[in-house]
Amino acid sequence: MSHEPIVSLRHVTKRIGRSTIIDNLTFDVPQGEIFGFLGPNGAGKTTTIRMMVGLMSITQGEIIIKGENIKSGFEQAIRHVGAIVENPEMYKYLSGYHNLVHYARMVPGVNKERIDEVISLVKLDKRIHDKVKKYSLGMRQRLGVAQALLHRPSLLILDEPTNGLDPAGIRELRDYLRLLTRTEGITVIVSSHLLSEMELMCDRVAILQQGKLVDVKGIQEFMSSATEQVQTYIIDASPAEQALGALCDMDKVREAKAVPDGLELVAEREHIPEILADLMRLNIRIYKAQPQRQSLEDRFLEMTGGGQNG
Amino acid sequence: MGSLILNENMKLYRRPRTWAMLGFMVAIVLFLSIMDWYHNDKRTEGDEWRNVVIEEKQQRSEILNDPKLNEENRSYNEQRVAILDYHLEHDIRPEEGTMWDAINGTAGLTILITLFTVIVAGDSLAGEFSGGTIKLLLIRPASRLKILVSKYISMLMFGILLLLILFIVSILFNGLIYRFGNIDLPLVMVNTEGEIVERNMVATLWKTYLFNGVSTIMFVTMAFMISSAFRSSAMAIGFSIFALFAGTIVSEVLQAYEWSKFILFSNLDLTQYLTGRPYQEGMTLTFSAVVLSAYFILFNLVSWLVFTKRDVAA
């Protein structure tokens, strides 16, 4: 696997009228990763994706996909891309199969075997000859993934892929994307405004805010920087009142209060074992001690200025 | 390109709507033919056609005797009388009472072809936008121009299909009603020089079809342009159908002005050169061909520019 980026954005700017929708985006998407676009609604995720697939013109700058400029070499560049932009809207009056035949005809080298292969890949075998209008949302999503994978793209772009999927569907999609990147070396770009999802799915995330790039980071870096910080823990201890009293007396505890789930305490990660040991020494029984997992979200909101846009 | 046209055809012919149109076309041809046969003056069918012709000639002569008759009516009636004389002299029966009468009558159904093709064309492009499928269509290694052209070609093919259905159904059905009698009957008509000539019936029929086909192509191109500019099927179909019906009125109202010969609608009806009565003095087939080509290029240029340059948002 080469380490050349599969997608490069260079000073990409999009202006509509006087307003600047996308402002000078520059970053690379490395090969074989799941790369996330993260940002509140209206941050420019979809616009960026639309420019990457040629649905929108680029006012300034350039986007290079596998060495081909999407503007000047559109047909060459787009050959490597499979995408779902927003909802996978299909021809409802056609069967799922004929929808796939339709897209297969548009790229040279996709034969009937490949269509069948993709159908079984997304597990639509039984319903593929039904009309799309009879499909559930989840089935449409899967058909959307199927059309994106038909021509064996090197780059898969999914705009809000988990919209409308149930938790099982999201999990399935996640596992499937992992499989694609691991076994076939496909690079996946996903956009989302849901952090918890991105955290589980992505190797790296680019954070967008009002058309500007805030940061690009590996998800591990994100997580570790979060864990270094002072965190909030929930403790289930008995007797609770005695425990709360003890916690309030400890120097290492910055804050402690009773919450419906138990006791909430704020302290540095390093000090937690000692705090718990102190409690146990006082014959307080501890059933559970759990860090609050909202750290990434907090960090995200911090970076994007409180997430006032949702 | 071939596979793109296959795609467009698949999207067209796998919709019940399309088959309803084709079925309606067949049904209306059958209906009109039956009505025509049912209301036919039965005397014209046998050898009595001479009496009918002589009767008509007498009526027209009486009209011509009226000194207050205006110029237009006079020349029309004189032409009719000359044609009727020709029928009698050369022992060629008129089309009335043969299969050809109804067949020529159904040639007027080309307006239905225009209507259906405009509906399909208006929806072909705008439907992709309103259905959201345009986003998946344009992210393939096929340029927007190719996609536009493939849609355009598939629309023209649909128009030709409707025309073939009209021709075949009307020939077969009327042929069966009249047991294919007088199948080699020539058409007696007045040419542009005012002479009476015999013409091959089928060739004349196809000439009418093709001349009407030109107007179909212009309306489809217009629907396509509106479809690409506004991305709304309702707008494209609505405007084009409005133009289809209001166009004649517009050109009639403006007939007094000389520049009105440059209006699209004044040139659409090319059969005006078949009958030898152009919209304005001095207009020729070549003139109309040039004007129509100019509009054709303009419409296509607008469709192409708007479709290939504009962003696909929302």
XYZ file of C-alpha atoms in Angstrom:
624
model
C 0.000 0.000 0.000
C 1.488 3.300 -1.047
C 1.417 6.201 1.293
C 0.434 8.704 -1.293
C -2.832 10.345 -0.268
C -5.821 9.169 -2.283
C -7.514 12.537 -2.061
C -5.840 15.911 -1.779
C -7.666 19.147 -1.273
C -5.631 22.257 -2.006
C -6.994 25.635 -0.977
C -10.496 24.550 -1.901
C -12.935 27.430 -1.731
C -16.594 27.612 -2.643
C -18.393 30.880 -2.958
C -22.053 31.268 -3.812
C -22.860 34.873 -4.480
C -21.075 36.836 -1.778
C -21.068 34.201 0.898
C -18.143 31.868 1.279
C -19.462 28.371 1.939
C -16.111 26.641 2.022
C -13.048 28.609 2.951
C -9.602 27.491 1.846
C -9.686 23.799 2.788
C -6.369 22.002 2.519
C -5.870 18.437 3.697
C -5.023 14.929 2.516
C -6.934 11.720 2.990
C -4.507 8.818 3.427
C -5.151 5.550 1.640
C -6.897 2.660 3.317
C -8.375 4.645 6.180
C -11.842 5.536 7.252
C -11.783 9.273 7.228
C -14.504 11.308 8.881
C -15.869 14.741 8.141
C -17.196 16.006 11.393
C -19.086 19.179 11.942
C -22.424 20.633 12.911
C -25.150 21.009 10.301
C -24.238 23.733 7.861
C -20.507 23.403 8.436
C -19.922 22.517 4.784
C -19.553 18.735 4.911
C -21.999 18.024 2.142
C -20.743 20.908 0.007
C -17.204 19.564 0.274
C -18.402 16.107 -0.706
C -20.389 17.503 -3.620
C -17.292 19.262 -4.885
C -15.286 16.061 -4.538
C -17.699 14.156 -6.773
C -18.165 16.948 -9.292
C -21.752 17.833 -8.454
C -20.650 21.332 -7.511
C -18.043 23.480 -9.146
C -14.984 24.554 -7.205
C -14.589 28.324 -7.030
C -10.911 28.191 -6.164
C -8.312 25.553 -5.475
C -8.292 21.976 -6.634
C -9.252 18.473 -5.609
C -7.058 15.614 -6.762
C -8.348 12.047 -6.595
C -5.779 9.334 -7.330
C -3.665 11.824 -9.229
C -6.536 13.087 -11.384
C -8.013 16.541 -11.068
C -11.764 16.280 -10.557
C -12.293 19.454 -12.552
C -10.161 18.872 -15.624
C -10.075 15.079 -15.621
C -13.561 14.377 -14.311
C -14.209 11.108 -16.131
C -10.828 9.699 -15.092
C -11.049 10.862 -11.500
C -14.652 9.824 -10.831
C -13.939 6.295 -12.082
C -12.233 5.611 -8.750
C -15.075 6.954 -6.673
C -18.220 5.332 -5.386
C -20.533 7.604 -3.479
C -23.814 8.179 -1.774
C -24.628 11.852 -1.534
C -27.182 12.421 1.199
C -29.993 9.905 0.837
C -29.472 7.149 -1.711
C -32.344 8.103 -3.999
C -32.992 5.392 -6.555
C -35.444 5.024 -9.396
C -38.461 3.896 -7.400
C -40.330 2.506 -10.372
C -37.437 0.183 -11.220
C -36.485 -2.956 -9.329
C -33.353 -2.897 -7.215
C -31.723 -5.085 -9.818
C -32.488 -2.744 -12.696
C -31.191 0.175 -10.666
C -27.891 -1.641 -10.378
C -27.930 -2.547 -14.089
C -28.440 1.146 -14.787
C -25.334 2.191 -12.877
C -23.339 -0.802 -14.073
C -23.831 0.258 -17.678
C -22.272 3.629 -16.940
C -18.872 2.233 -16.039
C -16.961 -0.066 -18.374
C -16.101 -3.501 -16.999
C -18.971 -4.172 -14.605
C -20.532 -7.460 -15.665
C -23.474 -9.492 -14.445
C -21.305 -11.533 -12.048
C -20.140 -8.366 -10.338
C -23.728 -7.174 -9.941
C -24.696 -10.498 -8.327
C -21.598 -10.356 -6.133
C -22.493 -6.912 -4.841
C -26.106 -7.943 -4.269
C -25.104 -10.806 -2.017
C -22.532 -8.571 -0.346
C -25.268 -6.223 0.861
C -27.628 -9.164 1.476
C -30.397 -8.061 -0.834
C -30.655 -11.379 -2.729
C -34.237 -12.074 -1.770
C -35.745 -8.705 -2.573
C -33.560 -7.478 -5.421
C -36.259 -7.984 -8.058
C -38.845 -6.018 -6.093
C -39.528 -2.435 -7.044
C -37.513 0.032 -4.968
C -40.675 1.786 -3.813
C -41.444 -1.326 -1.757
C -38.078 -1.179 0.025
C -37.584 -0.112 3.615
C -35.176 2.709 4.369
C -32.532 0.252 5.498
C -32.848 -1.709 2.280
C -32.515 1.463 0.258
C -29.360 2.297 2.186
C -27.966 -1.120 1.357
C -28.886 -0.709 -2.293
C -27.129 2.638 -2.119
C -23.988 0.967 -0.805
C -24.314 -1.644 -3.565
C -24.417 0.933 -6.355
C -21.433 2.719 -4.827
C -19.364 -0.483 -4.764
C -20.330 -1.836 -8.201
C -17.292 -0.598 -10.088
C -14.783 -1.552 -7.366
C -13.913 2.015 -6.406
C -10.733 2.856 -4.525
C -12.549 5.592 -2.704
C -15.961 5.310 -1.135
C -17.671 8.552 -0.131
C -20.678 8.282 2.137
C -22.558 11.377 3.141
C -24.357 10.819 6.464
C -24.483 7.056 5.848
C -26.188 6.191 9.114
C -29.152 8.492 8.613
C -32.281 6.457 9.142
C -30.502 3.253 10.089
C -31.365 1.412 13.289
C -28.555 0.547 15.721
C -28.162 -2.916 14.202
C -27.921 -1.402 10.760
C -25.334 1.119 11.908
C -23.275 -1.614 13.470
C -23.510 -3.705 10.333
C -22.418 -0.799 8.173
C -19.533 -0.042 10.485
C -18.279 -3.620 10.435
C -18.683 -3.709 6.714
C -16.698 -0.513 6.147
C -13.942 -1.872 8.391
C -13.885 -5.023 6.306
C -13.615 -3.038 3.078
C -10.691 -0.978 4.295
C -8.871 -3.949 5.792
C -9.333 -6.490 3.027
C -9.644 -4.462 -0.139
C -7.657 -1.391 0.807
C -10.570 0.889 0.015
C -10.472 4.341 1.491
C -13.734 5.518 2.989
C -14.798 9.084 3.615
C -17.848 9.491 5.804
C -19.511 12.631 7.008
C -21.557 12.895 10.120
C -22.619 15.246 12.828
C -22.827 12.385 15.303
C -19.646 12.084 17.316
C -20.280 8.775 18.940
C -20.554 7.235 15.523
C -17.410 8.798 14.167
C -15.514 7.754 17.246
C -16.327 4.110 16.586
C -15.988 4.209 12.846
C -13.152 6.479 11.839
C -9.378 6.302 11.916
C -9.060 10.010 11.414
C -11.390 12.961 11.471
C -11.387 16.398 9.920
C -13.421 18.868 11.884
C -15.228 21.507 9.902
C -16.805 24.601 11.310
C -18.490 27.265 9.201
C -16.672 26.158 6.070
C -13.269 26.213 7.699
C -11.054 23.348 8.708
C -10.639 23.341 12.470
C -8.360 20.339 12.796
C -7.420 16.963 11.300
C -6.464 14.341 13.826
C -6.238 10.611 14.291
C -9.044 9.355 16.475
C -6.503 7.897 18.945
C -4.877 11.276 19.393
C -8.275 12.654 20.056
C -9.048 10.038 22.634
C -5.720 10.205 24.436
C -5.764 13.961 24.637
C -9.189 13.598 26.104
C -8.150 11.031 28.696
C -5.295 13.186 29.940
C -7.742 15.725 31.066
C -9.620 15.969 34.248
C -12.605 13.714 33.940
C -15.932 13.091 35.494
C -16.590 9.688 37.066
C -19.759 8.065 38.273
C -19.360 5.903 41.373
C -21.878 3.491 42.757
C -20.948 3.149 46.403
C -22.725 2.072 49.537
C -23.520 3.650 51.915
C -23.743 6.580 49.578
C -23.978 9.369 52.112
C -20.920 8.287 53.984
C -19.038 7.972 50.696
C -20.074 11.447 49.591
C -18.920 12.876 52.903
C -15.573 11.135 52.555
C -15.105 12.300 48.981
C -15.808 15.879 49.893
C -13.053 15.736 52.482
C -10.422 14.456 50.044
C -7.968 16.961 48.545
C -7.663 15.084 45.287
C -11.366 15.313 44.573
C -12.202 18.555 42.849
C -15.899 18.213 43.042
C -18.355 15.628 44.340
C -22.113 15.476 44.381
C -24.994 13.035 44.450
C -26.669 12.298 41.104
C -29.478 9.832 40.263
C -26.982 7.193 39.051
C -24.860 7.394 42.198
C -22.112 9.819 43.029
C -20.444 12.072 40.552
C -16.893 13.118 41.128
C -14.445 15.199 39.160
C -10.775 14.345 39.495
C -7.626 13.731 37.523
C -7.395 10.279 36.016
C -4.122 9.639 37.852
C -5.733 10.100 41.240
C -8.679 7.776 40.775
C -7.060 4.555 42.149
C -5.999 6.334 45.326
C -9.423 7.876 45.818
C -11.073 4.473 45.450
C -8.550 2.851 47.785
C -9.262 5.527 50.387
C -12.970 4.851 50.161
C -12.464 1.114 50.584
C -10.296 1.697 53.592
C -13.382 3.366 55.145
C -15.325 0.121 54.563
C -17.366 1.681 51.801
C -18.422 -0.914 49.221
C -17.819 0.132 45.622
C -19.880 -1.569 42.929
C -18.961 0.562 39.988
C -16.584 3.350 38.987
C -16.987 4.608 35.479
C -15.546 7.539 33.524
C -18.111 9.653 31.717
C -17.665 8.953 28.023
C -18.599 12.370 26.771
C -15.091 13.611 26.590
C -14.826 13.595 22.783
C -18.103 15.341 22.502
C -17.054 17.947 25.021
C -13.847 18.501 23.139
C -15.733 18.773 19.916
C -18.126 21.321 21.294
C -15.177 23.192 22.725
C -13.497 23.273 19.298
C -16.555 24.276 17.374
C -17.610 26.891 19.858
C -20.365 25.268 21.804
C -22.111 23.636 18.886
C -24.746 26.330 18.698
C -25.715 25.004 15.286
C -26.757 21.671 16.630
C -23.098 6.482 -25.369
C -24.998 3.386 -26.482
C -25.319 2.144 -22.932
C -26.491 5.561 -21.768
C -29.311 5.436 -24.324
C -30.116 1.894 -23.171
C -30.394 3.284 -19.649
C -32.707 6.070 -20.682
C -34.873 3.628 -22.580
C -34.993 1.303 -19.592
C -36.156 4.163 -17.375
C -38.748 5.071 -19.984
C -40.217 1.716 -20.949
C -40.219 0.184 -17.492
C -42.783 2.709 -16.371
C -46.483 1.932 -16.711
C -47.035 5.569 -17.682
C -45.207 5.084 -20.978
C -47.277 2.042 -21.850
C -50.448 3.906 -20.987
C -49.457 6.544 -23.541
C -48.715 3.953 -26.201
C -51.989 2.201 -25.439
C -53.909 5.467 -25.582
C -52.325 6.208 -28.961
C -53.528 2.890 -30.351
C -56.976 3.300 -28.795
C -57.538 6.785 -30.206
C -56.465 5.706 -33.699
C -58.960 2.826 -33.533
C -61.680 5.096 -32.167
C -61.238 7.806 -34.806
C -61.110 5.236 -37.602
C -64.318 3.591 -36.437
C -66.064 6.949 -36.084
C -64.891 7.955 -39.539
C -66.172 4.708 -41.030
C -69.441 4.875 -39.134
C -70.285 8.402 -40.258
C -69.115 7.868 -43.806
C -71.495 8.721 -46.620
C -72.048 5.120 -47.732
C -72.730 6.229 -51.303
C -69.063 7.128 -51.692
C -67.964 3.566 -51.121
C -69.152 1.889 -54.309
C -69.230 3.127 -57.898
C -71.667 5.844 -56.913
C -68.745 8.131 -56.025
C -69.267 9.953 -59.337
C -72.690 11.168 -58.239
C -71.235 12.442 -54.974
C -68.471 14.280 -56.812
C -70.890 15.777 -59.305
C -73.113 16.914 -56.423
C -70.231 18.645 -54.701
C -69.160 20.263 -57.962
C -72.657 21.695 -58.437
C -72.691 23.089 -54.908
C -69.325 24.742 -55.381
C -70.327 26.208 -58.745
C -73.349 27.784 -57.116
C -71.157 29.334 -54.475
C -68.850 30.668 -57.176
C -71.799 32.346 -58.884
C -72.229 34.581 -55.864
C -70.604 37.920 -56.883
C -70.041 38.941 -53.232
C -67.711 35.962 -52.595
C -64.380 37.079 -51.167
C -61.051 36.379 -52.838
C -59.909 33.606 -50.504
C -63.123 31.618 -50.689
C -63.273 32.063 -54.438
C -59.826 30.634 -55.078
C -60.455 27.762 -52.674
C -63.711 26.789 -54.372
C -62.148 27.111 -57.820
C -59.384 24.740 -56.739
C -61.902 22.238 -55.418
C -63.857 22.320 -58.639
C -60.674 21.772 -60.640
C -59.759 18.799 -58.471
C -63.259 17.331 -58.780
C -63.048 17.699 -62.558
C -59.723 15.917 -62.530
C -61.268 13.019 -60.587
C -64.074 12.711 -63.105
C -61.911 13.065 -66.193
C -59.232 10.599 -65.158
C -61.631 8.183 -63.466
C -59.741 8.408 -60.177
C -62.007 8.201 -57.171
C -61.470 10.611 -54.253
C -60.211 9.262 -50.886
C -63.648 9.526 -49.340
C -65.081 6.065 -48.839
C -61.659 4.379 -48.982
C -59.192 3.415 -46.291
C -57.133 6.532 -47.073
C -59.658 9.025 -45.810
C -59.407 7.870 -42.221
C -55.667 7.272 -42.503
C -55.103 10.852 -43.621
C -57.455 11.975 -40.875
C -55.432 10.231 -38.162
C -52.296 12.041 -39.382
C -53.670 14.918 -37.300
C -52.845 12.807 -34.241
C -49.216 13.891 -34.581
C -50.206 16.616 -32.117
C -50.806 13.829 -29.608
C -47.307 12.566 -30.349
C -45.971 16.041 -29.618
C -47.957 16.131 -26.392
C -46.741 12.748 -25.141
C -43.154 13.340 -26.172
C -43.166 16.725 -24.433
C -44.502 15.124 -21.243
C -41.832 12.461 -21.322
C -39.086 14.941 -22.230
C -40.109 17.421 -19.567
C -39.966 14.715 -16.953
C -36.873 12.929 -18.216
C -34.449 15.554 -16.988
C -36.415 17.405 -14.333
C -37.602 14.095 -12.839
C -34.004 13.190 -12.059
C -33.705 16.382 -10.047
C -37.004 16.116 -8.214
C -36.389 12.425 -7.484
C -32.847 13.135 -6.299
C -31.473 10.481 -8.651
C -29.455 13.119 -10.492
C -26.869 12.915 -7.698
C -26.149 9.279 -8.434
C -26.418 9.757 -12.182
C -23.810 12.498 -12.487
C -21.123 10.887 -10.347
C -20.223 8.347 -13.034
C -17.554 8.481 -15.695
C -19.932 9.988 -18.231
C -19.846 13.686 -18.947
C -22.978 15.715 -18.390
C -23.112 16.472 -22.099
C -23.254 12.763 -22.938
C -26.036 12.221 -20.427
C -27.993 15.134 -21.865
C -27.545 13.896 -25.440
C -28.524 10.337 -24.518
C -31.724 11.606 -22.936
C -32.426 13.711 -25.973
C -31.902 10.799 -28.346
C -34.115 8.488 -26.313
C -36.872 11.131 -26.435
C -36.608 11.379 -30.207
C -36.727 7.585 -30.416
C -39.908 7.644 -28.340
C -41.432 10.160 -30.752
C -40.479 7.996 -33.725
C -41.964 4.948 -32.006
C -45.262 6.798 -31.525
C -45.188 7.833 -35.174
C -44.612 4.231 -36.302
C -47.456 3.048 -34.097
C -49.710 5.719 -35.577
C -48.755 4.735 -39.134
C -48.935 0.960 -38.717
C -52.095 0.829 -36.604
C -53.938 3.262 -38.823
C -52.925 1.510 -42.103
C -53.666 -1.964 -40.735
C -56.941 -1.152 -39.044
C -58.403 0.978 -41.837
C -57.078 -1.509 -44.356
C -58.995 -4.242 -42.578
C -62.204 -2.171 -42.433
C -62.073 -1.522 -46.187
C -60.447 -4.885 -47.024
C -57.432 -3.023 -48.435
C -59.479 -1.770 -51.364
C -58.011 1.090 -53.444
C -54.683 0.622 -51.723
C -52.867 2.103 -54.731
C -55.129 5.147 -54.974
C -53.135 8.298 -55.799
C -53.740 11.582 -54.023
C -55.016 14.335 -56.319
C -53.922 17.717 -55.087
C -52.924 21.206 -56.124
C -49.198 21.857 -55.942
C -47.554 25.165 -55.030
C -47.605 26.277 -58.694
C -51.374 25.821 -58.780
C -51.276 22.771 -61.061
C -53.251 19.655 -60.321
C -50.979 16.670 -59.738
C -51.204 13.023 -58.666
C -49.081 12.011 -55.709
C -48.315 8.730 -54.030
C -50.574 8.457 -50.988
C -48.055 6.871 -48.578
C -45.261 9.236 -49.595
C -47.542 12.235 -48.998
C -48.626 10.787 -45.672
C -45.012 10.472 -44.532
C -44.269 13.945 -45.760
C -47.081 15.203 -43.501
C -45.731 13.084 -40.628
C -42.215 14.386 -41.046
C -43.266 18.010 -41.430
C -45.274 17.646 -38.234
C -42.314 15.819 -36.692
C -40.271 19.001 -37.062
C -42.667 20.807 -34.771
C -42.536 17.861 -32.329
C -38.748 18.143 -32.244
C -38.944 21.875 -31.588
C -41.383 21.451 -28.704
C -39.354 18.603 -27.211
C -36.229 20.744 -27.433
C -38.086 23.560 -25.740
C -39.342 21.259 -22.982
C -35.799 20.038 -22.527
C -34.460 23.543 -22.193
C -37.062 24.538 -19.604
C -36.509 21.238 -17.840
C -32.801 21.882 -17.585
C -33.193 25.523 -16.587
C -35.897 25.179 -13.950
C -35.435 21.525 -12.990
C -39.167 21.190 -12.632
C -41.181 18.747 -14.710
C -44.401 20.642 -14.083
C -42.884 23.863 -15.380
C -41.353 22.208 -18.454
C -44.472 20.258 -19.400
C -46.811 23.143 -18.559
C -44.945 25.793 -20.525
C -44.381 23.582 -23.546
C -48.007 22.501 -23.759
C -49.112 26.084 -23.306
C -46.802 27.060 -26.168
C -48.151 24.180 -28.222
C -51.672 25.542 -28.020
C -51.077 29.270 -27.641
C -48.372 29.408 -30.310
C -50.841 29.434 -33.193
C -52.852 32.193 -31.555
C -49.747 34.288 -30.958
C -48.625 34.018 -34.567
C -52.131 34.797 -35.807
C -52.431 37.922 -33.664
C -49.034 39.170 -34.812
C -49.490 38.245 -38.466
C -49.880 41.895 -39.470
C -46.326 42.721 -38.402
C -43.607 41.762 -40.804
C -41.163 40.663 -38.121
C -43.639 38.051 -36.936
C -42.259 35.695 -39.559
C -39.218 35.302 -37.336
C -41.345 33.961 -34.473
C -40.872 30.258 -33.824
C -44.590 29.492 -34.076
C -44.960 31.055 -37.509
C -42.479 28.582 -38.895
C -43.474 25.428 -37.024
C -46.213 24.344 -39.399
C -44.225 23.303 -42.442
C -47.323 21.858 -44.079
C -48.018 25.460 -45.069
C -45.529 24.832 -47.880
C -47.266 21.577 -48.866
C -50.546 23.377 -49.401
C -48.850 26.402 -50.916
C -50.284 28.909 -48.450
C -47.423 30.308 -46.343
C -47.963 32.350 -43.185
C -46.650 35.492 -44.845
C -45.974 36.415 -48.452
C -42.479 35.518 -49.560
C -41.786 32.906 -46.860
C -40.189 29.776 -48.251
C -39.352 26.358 -46.881
C -35.703 27.373 -46.795
C -36.525 30.488 -44.787
C -38.445 28.436 -42.210
C -35.702 25.827 -42.092
C -33.140 28.537 -41.277
C -35.336 30.129 -38.595
C -36.113 26.753 -37.027
C -32.441 25.771 -37.037
C -31.572 29.006 -35.281
C -34.129 28.314 -32.537
C -33.033 24.692 -32.361
C -29.418 25.674 -31.804
C -30.375 28.349 -29.279
C -32.563 25.989 -27.228
C -29.938 23.275 -27.184
C -27.201 25.715 -26.311
C -29.176 26.956 -23.313
C -29.964 23.395 -22.156
C -26.376 22.392 -22.516
C -24.859 25.429 -20.795
C -27.276 25.346 -17.889
C -27.119 21.591 -17.414
C -23.357 21.251 -17.573
C -22.378 24.372 -15.652
C -24.834 24.577 -12.825
C -24.265 23.099 -9.389
C -26.395 20.245 -8.200
C -27.398 21.404 -4.744
C -30.136 20.293 -2.385
